[in-house]
XYZ file of C-alpha atoms in Angstrom:
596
model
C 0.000 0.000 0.000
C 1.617 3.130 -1.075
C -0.076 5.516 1.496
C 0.552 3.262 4.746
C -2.090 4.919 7.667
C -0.571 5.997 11.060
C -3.194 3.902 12.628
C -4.211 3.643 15.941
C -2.570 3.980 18.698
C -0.856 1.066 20.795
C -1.738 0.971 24.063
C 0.980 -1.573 24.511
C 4.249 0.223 25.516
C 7.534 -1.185 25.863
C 9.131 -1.706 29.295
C 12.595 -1.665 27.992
C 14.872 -1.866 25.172
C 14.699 -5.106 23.975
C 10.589 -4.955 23.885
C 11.196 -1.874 21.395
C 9.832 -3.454 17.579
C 12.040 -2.120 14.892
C 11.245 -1.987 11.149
C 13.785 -1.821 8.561
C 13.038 0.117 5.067
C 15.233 -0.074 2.445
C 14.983 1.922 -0.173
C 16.873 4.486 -2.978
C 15.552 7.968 -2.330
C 14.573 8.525 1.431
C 12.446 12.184 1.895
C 12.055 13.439 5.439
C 9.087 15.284 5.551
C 5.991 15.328 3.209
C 4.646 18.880 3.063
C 5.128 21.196 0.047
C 8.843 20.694 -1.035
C 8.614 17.141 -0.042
C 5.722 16.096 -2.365
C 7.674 17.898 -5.472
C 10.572 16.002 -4.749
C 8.449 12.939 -4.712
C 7.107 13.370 -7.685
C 9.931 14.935 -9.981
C 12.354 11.805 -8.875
C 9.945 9.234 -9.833
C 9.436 11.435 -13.305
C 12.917 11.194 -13.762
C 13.473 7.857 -13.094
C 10.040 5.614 -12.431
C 12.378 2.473 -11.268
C 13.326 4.335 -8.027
C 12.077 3.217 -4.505
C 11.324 6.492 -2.907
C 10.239 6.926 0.541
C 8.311 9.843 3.048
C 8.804 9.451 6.224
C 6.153 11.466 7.510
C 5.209 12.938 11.296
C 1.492 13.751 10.658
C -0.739 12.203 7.870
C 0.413 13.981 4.376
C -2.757 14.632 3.082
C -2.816 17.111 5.978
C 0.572 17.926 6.764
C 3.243 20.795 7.050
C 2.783 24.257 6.529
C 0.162 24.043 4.017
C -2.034 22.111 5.875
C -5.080 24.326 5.844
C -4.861 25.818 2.504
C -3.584 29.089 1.234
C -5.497 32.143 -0.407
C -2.351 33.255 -2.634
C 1.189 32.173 -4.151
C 3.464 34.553 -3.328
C 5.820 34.303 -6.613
C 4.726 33.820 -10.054
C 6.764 35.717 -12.618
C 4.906 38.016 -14.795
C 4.526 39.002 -18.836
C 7.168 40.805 -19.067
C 9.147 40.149 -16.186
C 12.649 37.193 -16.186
C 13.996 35.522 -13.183
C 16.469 37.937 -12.773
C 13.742 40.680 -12.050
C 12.252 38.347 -9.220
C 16.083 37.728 -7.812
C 16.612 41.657 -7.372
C 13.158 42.083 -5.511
C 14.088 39.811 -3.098
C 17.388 41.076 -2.726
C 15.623 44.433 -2.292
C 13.393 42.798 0.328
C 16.590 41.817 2.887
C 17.508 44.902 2.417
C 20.204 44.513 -0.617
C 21.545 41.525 0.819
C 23.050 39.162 1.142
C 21.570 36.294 -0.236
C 22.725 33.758 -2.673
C 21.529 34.888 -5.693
C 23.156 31.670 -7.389
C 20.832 29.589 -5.953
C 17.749 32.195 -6.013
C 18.162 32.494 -10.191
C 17.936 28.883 -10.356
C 15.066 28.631 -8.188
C 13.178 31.215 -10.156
C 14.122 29.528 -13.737
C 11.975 26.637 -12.091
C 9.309 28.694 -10.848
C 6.213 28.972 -13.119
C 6.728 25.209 -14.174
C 6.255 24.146 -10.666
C 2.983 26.206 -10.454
C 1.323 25.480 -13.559
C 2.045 21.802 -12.607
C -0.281 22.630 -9.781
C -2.881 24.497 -12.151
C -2.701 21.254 -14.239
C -3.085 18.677 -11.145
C -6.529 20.722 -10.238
C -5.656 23.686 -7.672
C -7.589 26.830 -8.868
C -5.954 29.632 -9.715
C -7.948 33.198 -9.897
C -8.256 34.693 -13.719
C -9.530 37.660 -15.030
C -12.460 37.882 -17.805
C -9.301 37.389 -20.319
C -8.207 34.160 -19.098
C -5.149 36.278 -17.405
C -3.714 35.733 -13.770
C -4.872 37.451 -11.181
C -2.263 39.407 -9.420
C -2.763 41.059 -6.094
C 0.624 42.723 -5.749
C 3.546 42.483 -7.931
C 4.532 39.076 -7.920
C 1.762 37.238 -5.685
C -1.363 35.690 -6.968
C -4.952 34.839 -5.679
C -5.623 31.179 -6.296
C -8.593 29.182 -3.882
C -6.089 27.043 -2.101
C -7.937 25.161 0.422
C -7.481 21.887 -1.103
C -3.738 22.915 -1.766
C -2.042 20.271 0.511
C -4.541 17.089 -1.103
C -3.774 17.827 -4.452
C 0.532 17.825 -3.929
C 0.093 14.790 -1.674
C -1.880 12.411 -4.089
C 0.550 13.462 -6.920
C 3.180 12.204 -4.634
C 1.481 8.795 -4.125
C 0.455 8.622 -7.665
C 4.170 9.080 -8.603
C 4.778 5.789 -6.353
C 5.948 7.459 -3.079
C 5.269 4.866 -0.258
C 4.470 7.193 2.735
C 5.174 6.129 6.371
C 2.660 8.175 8.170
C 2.896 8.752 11.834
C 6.719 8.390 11.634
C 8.636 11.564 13.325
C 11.955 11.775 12.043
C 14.891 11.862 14.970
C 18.095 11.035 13.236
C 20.662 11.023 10.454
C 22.417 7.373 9.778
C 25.722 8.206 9.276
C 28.123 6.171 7.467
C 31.993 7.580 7.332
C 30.862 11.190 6.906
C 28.114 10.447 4.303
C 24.523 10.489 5.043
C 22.872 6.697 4.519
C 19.338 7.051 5.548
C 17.224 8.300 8.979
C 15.591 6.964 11.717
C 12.264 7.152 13.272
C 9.799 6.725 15.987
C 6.432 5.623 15.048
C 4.192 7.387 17.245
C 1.174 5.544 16.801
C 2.469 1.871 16.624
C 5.677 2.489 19.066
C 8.016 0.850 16.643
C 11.806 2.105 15.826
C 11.995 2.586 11.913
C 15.412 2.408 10.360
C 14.966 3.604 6.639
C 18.450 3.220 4.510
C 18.713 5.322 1.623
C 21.134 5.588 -1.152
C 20.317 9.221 -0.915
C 18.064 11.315 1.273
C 16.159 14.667 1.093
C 15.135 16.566 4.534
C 12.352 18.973 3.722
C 10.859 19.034 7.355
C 9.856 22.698 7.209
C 10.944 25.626 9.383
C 11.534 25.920 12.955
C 8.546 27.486 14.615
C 7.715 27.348 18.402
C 10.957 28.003 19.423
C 10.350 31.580 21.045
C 7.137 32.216 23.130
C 4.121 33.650 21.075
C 2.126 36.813 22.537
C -0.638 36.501 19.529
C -3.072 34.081 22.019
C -3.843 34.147 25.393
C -3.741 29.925 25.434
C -0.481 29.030 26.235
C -0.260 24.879 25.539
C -1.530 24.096 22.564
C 1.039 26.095 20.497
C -1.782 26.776 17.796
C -1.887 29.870 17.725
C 1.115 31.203 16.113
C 1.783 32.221 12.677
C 3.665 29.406 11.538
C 2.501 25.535 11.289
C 3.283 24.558 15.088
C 4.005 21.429 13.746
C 7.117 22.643 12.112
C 9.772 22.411 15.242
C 13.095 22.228 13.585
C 13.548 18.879 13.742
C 15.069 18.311 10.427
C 17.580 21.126 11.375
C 18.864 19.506 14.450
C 19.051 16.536 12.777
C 21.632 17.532 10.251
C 23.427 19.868 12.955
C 24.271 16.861 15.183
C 26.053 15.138 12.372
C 28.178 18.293 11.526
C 26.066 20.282 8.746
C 26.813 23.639 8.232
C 24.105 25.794 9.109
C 23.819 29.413 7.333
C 21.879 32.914 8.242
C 19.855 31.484 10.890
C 20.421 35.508 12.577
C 17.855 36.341 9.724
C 14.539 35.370 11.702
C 10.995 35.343 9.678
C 9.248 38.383 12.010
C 5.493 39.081 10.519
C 3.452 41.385 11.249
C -0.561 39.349 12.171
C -3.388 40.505 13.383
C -3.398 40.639 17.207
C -4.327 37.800 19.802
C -5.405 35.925 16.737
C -2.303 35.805 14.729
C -4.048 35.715 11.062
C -2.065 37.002 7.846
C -1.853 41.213 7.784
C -0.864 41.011 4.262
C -4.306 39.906 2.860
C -5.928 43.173 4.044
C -3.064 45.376 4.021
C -1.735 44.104 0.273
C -4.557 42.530 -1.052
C -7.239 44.682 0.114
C -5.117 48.399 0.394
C -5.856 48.987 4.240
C -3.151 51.143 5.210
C -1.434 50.590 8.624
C -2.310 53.155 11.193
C -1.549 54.078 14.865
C -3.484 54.781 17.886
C -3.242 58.644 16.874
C -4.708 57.919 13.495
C -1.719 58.337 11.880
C -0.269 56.110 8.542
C 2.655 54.293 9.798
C 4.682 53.627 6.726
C 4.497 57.559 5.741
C 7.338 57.265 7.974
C 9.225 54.882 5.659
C 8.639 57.292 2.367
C 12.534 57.131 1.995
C 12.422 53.308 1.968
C 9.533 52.742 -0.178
C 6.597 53.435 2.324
C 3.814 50.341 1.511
C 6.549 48.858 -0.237
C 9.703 49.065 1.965
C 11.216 45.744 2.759
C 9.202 43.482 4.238
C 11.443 43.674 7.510
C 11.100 46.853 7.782
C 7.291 46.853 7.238
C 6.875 43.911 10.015
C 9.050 45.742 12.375
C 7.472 49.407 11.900
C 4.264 48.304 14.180
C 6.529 47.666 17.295
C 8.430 50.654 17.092
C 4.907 52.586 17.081
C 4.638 50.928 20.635
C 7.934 51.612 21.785
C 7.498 55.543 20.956
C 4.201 55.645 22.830
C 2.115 55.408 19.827
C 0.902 51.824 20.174
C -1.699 50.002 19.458
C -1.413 50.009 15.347
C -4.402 48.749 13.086
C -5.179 47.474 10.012
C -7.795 50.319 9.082
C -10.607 48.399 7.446
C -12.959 51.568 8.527
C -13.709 52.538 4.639
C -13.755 49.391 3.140
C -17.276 48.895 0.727
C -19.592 45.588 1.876
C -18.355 44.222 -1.116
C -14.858 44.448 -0.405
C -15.231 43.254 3.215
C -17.115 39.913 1.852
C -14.726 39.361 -0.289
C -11.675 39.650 2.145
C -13.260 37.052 4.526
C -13.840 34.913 2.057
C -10.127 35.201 1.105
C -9.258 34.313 5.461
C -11.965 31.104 5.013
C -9.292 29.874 2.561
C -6.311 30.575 4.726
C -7.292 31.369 8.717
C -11.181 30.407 8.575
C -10.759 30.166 12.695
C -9.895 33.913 12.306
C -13.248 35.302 10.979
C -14.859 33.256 13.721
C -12.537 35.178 16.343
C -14.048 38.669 14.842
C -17.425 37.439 14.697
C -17.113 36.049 18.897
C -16.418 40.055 19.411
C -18.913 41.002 17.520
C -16.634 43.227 15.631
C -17.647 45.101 12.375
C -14.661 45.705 10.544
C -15.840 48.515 9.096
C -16.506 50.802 12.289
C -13.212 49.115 14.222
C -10.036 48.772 12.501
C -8.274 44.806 12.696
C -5.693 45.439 15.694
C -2.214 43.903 14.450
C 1.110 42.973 16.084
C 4.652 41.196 15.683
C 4.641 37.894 15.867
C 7.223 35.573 17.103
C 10.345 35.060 15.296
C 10.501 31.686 13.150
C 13.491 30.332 11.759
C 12.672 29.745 7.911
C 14.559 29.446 4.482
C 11.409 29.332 2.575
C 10.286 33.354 3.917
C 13.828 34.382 5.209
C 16.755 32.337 4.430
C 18.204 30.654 7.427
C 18.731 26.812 6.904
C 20.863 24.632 5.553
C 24.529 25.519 3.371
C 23.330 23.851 0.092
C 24.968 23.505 -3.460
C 23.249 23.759 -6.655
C 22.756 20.435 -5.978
C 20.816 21.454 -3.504
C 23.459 18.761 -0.974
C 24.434 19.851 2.518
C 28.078 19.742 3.523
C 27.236 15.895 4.789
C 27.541 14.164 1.405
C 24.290 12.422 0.586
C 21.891 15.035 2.494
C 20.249 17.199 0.360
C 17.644 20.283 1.431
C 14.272 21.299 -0.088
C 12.209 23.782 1.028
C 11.858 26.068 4.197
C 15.425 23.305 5.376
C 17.681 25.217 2.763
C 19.076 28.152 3.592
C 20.583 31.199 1.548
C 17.725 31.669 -0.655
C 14.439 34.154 1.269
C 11.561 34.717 -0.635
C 10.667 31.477 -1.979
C 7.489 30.879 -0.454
C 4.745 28.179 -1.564
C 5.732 28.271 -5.284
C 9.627 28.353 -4.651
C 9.495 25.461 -2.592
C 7.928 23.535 -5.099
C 10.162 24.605 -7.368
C 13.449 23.764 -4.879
C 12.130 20.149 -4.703
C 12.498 19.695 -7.893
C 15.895 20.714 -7.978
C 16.979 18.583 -5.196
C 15.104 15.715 -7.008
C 17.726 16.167 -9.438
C 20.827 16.546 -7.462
C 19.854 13.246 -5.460
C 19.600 11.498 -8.034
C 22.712 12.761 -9.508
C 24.472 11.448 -6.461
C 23.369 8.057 -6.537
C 24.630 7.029 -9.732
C 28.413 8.167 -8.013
C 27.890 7.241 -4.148
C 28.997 3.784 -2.629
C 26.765 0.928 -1.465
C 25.543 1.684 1.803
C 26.974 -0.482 4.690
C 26.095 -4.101 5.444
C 22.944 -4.157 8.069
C 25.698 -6.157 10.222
C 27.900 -3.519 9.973
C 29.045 -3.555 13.674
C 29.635 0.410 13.491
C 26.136 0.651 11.977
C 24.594 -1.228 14.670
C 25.785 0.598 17.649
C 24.830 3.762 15.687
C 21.487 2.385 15.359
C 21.173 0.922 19.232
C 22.595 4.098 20.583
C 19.469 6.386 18.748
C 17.156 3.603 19.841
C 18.392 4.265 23.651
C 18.116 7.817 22.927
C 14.775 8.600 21.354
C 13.165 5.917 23.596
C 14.558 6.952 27.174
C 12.162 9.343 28.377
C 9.320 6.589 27.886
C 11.596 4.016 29.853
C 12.053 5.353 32.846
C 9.134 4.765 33.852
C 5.366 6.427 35.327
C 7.115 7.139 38.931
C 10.160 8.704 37.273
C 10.358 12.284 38.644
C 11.134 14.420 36.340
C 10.774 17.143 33.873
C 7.328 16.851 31.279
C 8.115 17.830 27.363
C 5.894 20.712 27.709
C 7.520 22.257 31.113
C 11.077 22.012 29.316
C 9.430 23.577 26.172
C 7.729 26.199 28.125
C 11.155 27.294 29.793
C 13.299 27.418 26.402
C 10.417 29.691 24.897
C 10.422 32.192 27.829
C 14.339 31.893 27.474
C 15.047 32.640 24.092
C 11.789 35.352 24.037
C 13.572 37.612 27.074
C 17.298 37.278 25.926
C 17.781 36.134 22.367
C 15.688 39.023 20.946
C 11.543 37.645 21.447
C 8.695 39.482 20.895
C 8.285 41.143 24.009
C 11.728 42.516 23.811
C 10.543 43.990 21.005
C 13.411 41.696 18.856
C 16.336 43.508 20.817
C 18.977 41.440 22.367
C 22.771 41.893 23.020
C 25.978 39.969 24.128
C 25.144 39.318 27.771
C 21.645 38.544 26.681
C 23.359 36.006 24.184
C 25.772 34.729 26.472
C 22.841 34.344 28.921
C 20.572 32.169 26.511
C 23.870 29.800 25.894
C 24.784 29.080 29.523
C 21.061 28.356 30.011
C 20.665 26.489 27.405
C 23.480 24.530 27.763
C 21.919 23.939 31.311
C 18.565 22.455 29.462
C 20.815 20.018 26.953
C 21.851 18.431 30.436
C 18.650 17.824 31.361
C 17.711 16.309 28.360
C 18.265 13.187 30.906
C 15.396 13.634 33.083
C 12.934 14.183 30.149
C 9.916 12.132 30.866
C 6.990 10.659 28.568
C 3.974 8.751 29.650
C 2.700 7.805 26.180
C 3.953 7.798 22.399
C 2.818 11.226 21.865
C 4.563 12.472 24.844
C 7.349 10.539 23.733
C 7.264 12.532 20.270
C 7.229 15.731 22.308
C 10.024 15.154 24.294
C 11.932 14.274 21.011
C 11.148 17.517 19.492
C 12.027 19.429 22.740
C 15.521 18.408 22.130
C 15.748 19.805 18.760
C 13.962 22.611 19.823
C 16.832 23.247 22.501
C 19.415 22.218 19.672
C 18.013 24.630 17.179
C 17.621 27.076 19.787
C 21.655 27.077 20.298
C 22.317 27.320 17.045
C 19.998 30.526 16.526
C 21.395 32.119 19.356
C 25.000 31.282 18.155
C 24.084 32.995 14.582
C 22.991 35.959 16.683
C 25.775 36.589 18.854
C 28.066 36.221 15.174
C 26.589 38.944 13.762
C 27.888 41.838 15.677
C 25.274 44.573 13.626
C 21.946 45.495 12.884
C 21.121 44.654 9.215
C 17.704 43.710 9.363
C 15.784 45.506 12.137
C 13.610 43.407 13.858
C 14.416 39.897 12.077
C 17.669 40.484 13.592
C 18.294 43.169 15.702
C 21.676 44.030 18.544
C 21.135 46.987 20.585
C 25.192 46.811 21.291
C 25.672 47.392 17.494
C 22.539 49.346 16.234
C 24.434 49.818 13.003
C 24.841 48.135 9.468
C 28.174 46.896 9.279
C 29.208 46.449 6.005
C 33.426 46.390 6.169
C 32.956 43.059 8.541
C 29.452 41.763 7.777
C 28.502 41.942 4.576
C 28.444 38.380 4.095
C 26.986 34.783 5.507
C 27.159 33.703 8.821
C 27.504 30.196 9.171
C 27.737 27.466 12.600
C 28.703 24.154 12.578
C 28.599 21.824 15.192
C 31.063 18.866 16.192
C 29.573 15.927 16.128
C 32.136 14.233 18.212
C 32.532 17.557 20.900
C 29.652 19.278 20.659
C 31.257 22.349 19.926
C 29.912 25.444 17.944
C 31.915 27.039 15.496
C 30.831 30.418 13.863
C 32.296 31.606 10.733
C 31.426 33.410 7.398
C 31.063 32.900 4.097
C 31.391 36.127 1.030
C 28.621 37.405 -0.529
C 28.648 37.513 -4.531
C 26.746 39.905 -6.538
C 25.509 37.605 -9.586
C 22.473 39.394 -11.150
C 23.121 43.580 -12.307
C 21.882 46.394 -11.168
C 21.300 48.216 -7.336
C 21.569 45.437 -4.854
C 18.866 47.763 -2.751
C 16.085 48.237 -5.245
C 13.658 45.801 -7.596
């Protein structure tokens, strides 16, 4: 059965080790993570080459999985008559700010673009035209499509393709084998087995790391819902490939947005898509103050960030203003949140709010790390492989490249298709299963991701959530959080590490009464891994580049002598320690680095 069901859950548990089922996978092409990127690489490597075993290991059923889970009301790229791939590279270098980015791996993207939509056009997702038969744009590059059936239609092309999908399987580790990447493991959280998946090359496309910073957009506080980002998304595919030694890169660049407030829906859909301008408390536009950097259309940092420093000068609370909006208009801008945050027009109509007499409140969110929206992830080739051989990225899990969004995604797995594939037909046969290195690697994960389950009901220690709940407050007061307003410094850095550090040795008194706990606990680790390397990338960067994504109050400036350039980390696998360096920026595509 290509789409194997998570199934119910065992009531069953283990006791120790040795009661621990594990389930071997062979296969060629192993994909971590099902969600946008994943399902294009799916289905581009079986195009390729239909004689391929390709795998998903996926955490959450895929027809409903990752960040586009619930649908989407737009696609944020989608070059224009008119326009090339080069045009789209020097808007999003204009939207960091000029850089840097790398605009190698950005042109390439873009050159695979439009394909990767229209093959979603052609597989059934609706995409708005005009009376022509034209696109419908709603800014300069994004466009409206009805996208609540967005996530369906990329997962059954994946199983179509022949993608056997392991639902219910939450990645935890790398198989490593001399340096080179060989496959993953898992823990099945509904059936409590151990999966062990060789690959002859594999793909993490896990998504972005959200949840790692405490949110201020909801007054519920444990069921992590309410943030901007798929709380799904923890990082785990990052801290996977930073405990075998990948190079991480621009993880300092956070994804801030700017969402409505205490009900963290998307700001752009009125503010873009429907023209409300962003006002303060005193009435006044906000981004009149930004005339010099584009106003409406500065940088998208600087439009998420001007909203908190309204608050910080006193002139806080900020609004969408909505107040002069036609019936007409208002109808058809909920109808555009039932696509994408249908919860949200059921928050305005609990208040009783018409939209129309009381502007939509708005606020920061909390910082995400993502290379789909920013461009913190991975250190990728054109290839699309890590610096472990056989490890490629796709998606929101490769860094360098912001601005990629939905489309780009798509468009990334594809590439990384490629480049796996590519690799196999040069990489050596993976190790014998009796391997004795390979075994030890395997029973030492085992002993790992199963130990807060085995030790026991009466074990008195520390619940997922507690440690969770502890690393957000951490990183939100000292490694720049939302209610610091995104300002942090050295001591503040220094402060998150030593505490941090303090968490990783506690990792030992992690506790889990059931499988799901069990998965929790898991991704509290990687949260806490993640965490260190954000707060590392921070600390690098000794400047201000892009205020409020990443922002030192020791070094309010842009420093371009020393920092115009990538900041990478890197992590010993046998030490554990964290190395910070940098990388040059090159100019590829003509023209101003700070304007479209």
């Amino acid at each position: 059965m290509a789409n194997r069901p998570g199934g119910r859950r065992t009531l069953a548990l283990p006791k120790n080790l040795a009661e621990v089922k594990v389930e071997v996978v062979d296969c060629d092409l192993l994909i971590i993570g099902g969600g946008n990127a994943g399902c294009f690489v799916a289905t581009e490597a079986a195009l390729k080459d239909p004689t391929l075993k390709i795998v998903i290991m996926e955490k959450a059923e895929i027809m409903r999985s990752g960040a586009c889970s619930a649908g989407m009301d737009a696609l944020n790229t989608y070059i224009p008559e008119g326009k090339t791939p080069e045009d789209l590279v020097r808007w999003s270098r204009a939207q960091v700010g000029g850089g840097p980015l790398r605009e190698d791996l950005a042109l390439s993207n873009a050159r695979e673009l439009n394909e990767a939509i229209d093959d979603l056009e052609r597989w059934g997702l609706p995409i708005l035209r005009d009376e022509n038969g034209k696109i419908r744009y709603r800014g300069k590059w994004d466009i409206s499509i009805h996208g609540e059936q967005l996530k369906p239609i990329m997962a059954e092309k994946a199983i179509e393709a022949g993608a056997e999908v392991y639902n219910r399987v939450a990645g935890t580790s790398l198989l490593m084998d001399g340096g080179r990447c060989v496959g993953a493991t898992g823990l099945g959280v509904r059936d409590g087995k151990f999966y062990v998946f060789r690959s002859r090359s594999t793909v993490v496309s896990t998504g972005g790391a959200g949840t790692l910073y405490k949110s201020y957009t909801a007054d519920s506080t444990d069921s992590g819902a309410q943030i901007w980002m798929c709380p799904y998304c923890v990082g785990s595919g990052y801290a996977m490939g930073f405990r075998q030694g990948a190079e991480l890169s621009s993880l300092e660049q956070r994804w801030v947005a700017t969402r409505t407030k205490d009900f963290c829906g998307p700001v752009d859909t009125i503010s873009v898509g429907y023209k409300a301008p962003i006002i303060n408390c005193k009435d006044e536009k906000v981004m009149s103050r930004y005339a010099h950097l584009g106003g409406d259309a500065a940088p998208r940092y600087i439009r998420a960030n001007a909203p908190m420093e309204e608050w910080l000068a006193g002139r806080g609370p900020c609004y969408c203003d909505t107040r002069n909006m036609a019936p007409e208009r208002v109808e058809a801008m909920m109808t555009d949140y039932l696509n994408e945050r249908p919860s949200f027009v059921l928050f305005l109509a609990s208040r009783g709010q018409d939209v129309t007499k009381e502007p939509i409140e708005i606020y920061g969110s909390d910082p995400y790390i993502m290379g789909g929206h920013t461009m913190g992830g991975f250190w990728v080739d054109m290839e699309r492989m890590t610096t472990v051989p056989g490890l490629f990225a796709a998606g929101e899990t490769a860094g360098g490249n912001p601005n990629k969004f939905v489309g780009g995604c798509a468009a990334e797995g594809k590439l990384a298709a490629r480049g796996a594939i590519a690799y196999m037909a040069k990489a050596a046969p993976l190790p014998a299963p009796s391997d004795p290195a390979f075994v030890n690697q395997l029973e030492a994960e085992k002993a790992r991701v199963f130990a807060p389950l085995l030790r026991g009901a009466e074990f008195d220690g520390v619940k997922p959530l507690e440690m969770k709940e502890r690393l957000q407050r951490l990183m939100d007061e000292y490694a720049g959080g939302t209610s610091q307003y995104y300002r942090t410094n050295e001591e503040r850095l220094d402060y998150a590490l030593k505490h941090i550090a303090m968490l990783q040795s506690q990792f030992q008194y992690l506790k889990a009464a059931d499988l799901h706990e069990l998965m929790e606990a898991n991704e509290t680790m990687d949260r806490v891994d993640v965490s260190e390397a954000v707060v590392h990338h921070l600390k690098a960067r000794k400047e201000t580049r892009w205020a409020g994504w990443q922002t030192r109050s020791d070094y309010p400036e842009r420093d371009d002598k020393n920092f115009d350039c990538f900041v990478e980390t890197r992590r010993d696998p046998e030490t554990g320690v964290v190395t910070a360096f940098t990388r040059p920026y090159e100019q590829l595509v003509d023209g101003d680095r700070f304007k479209a």
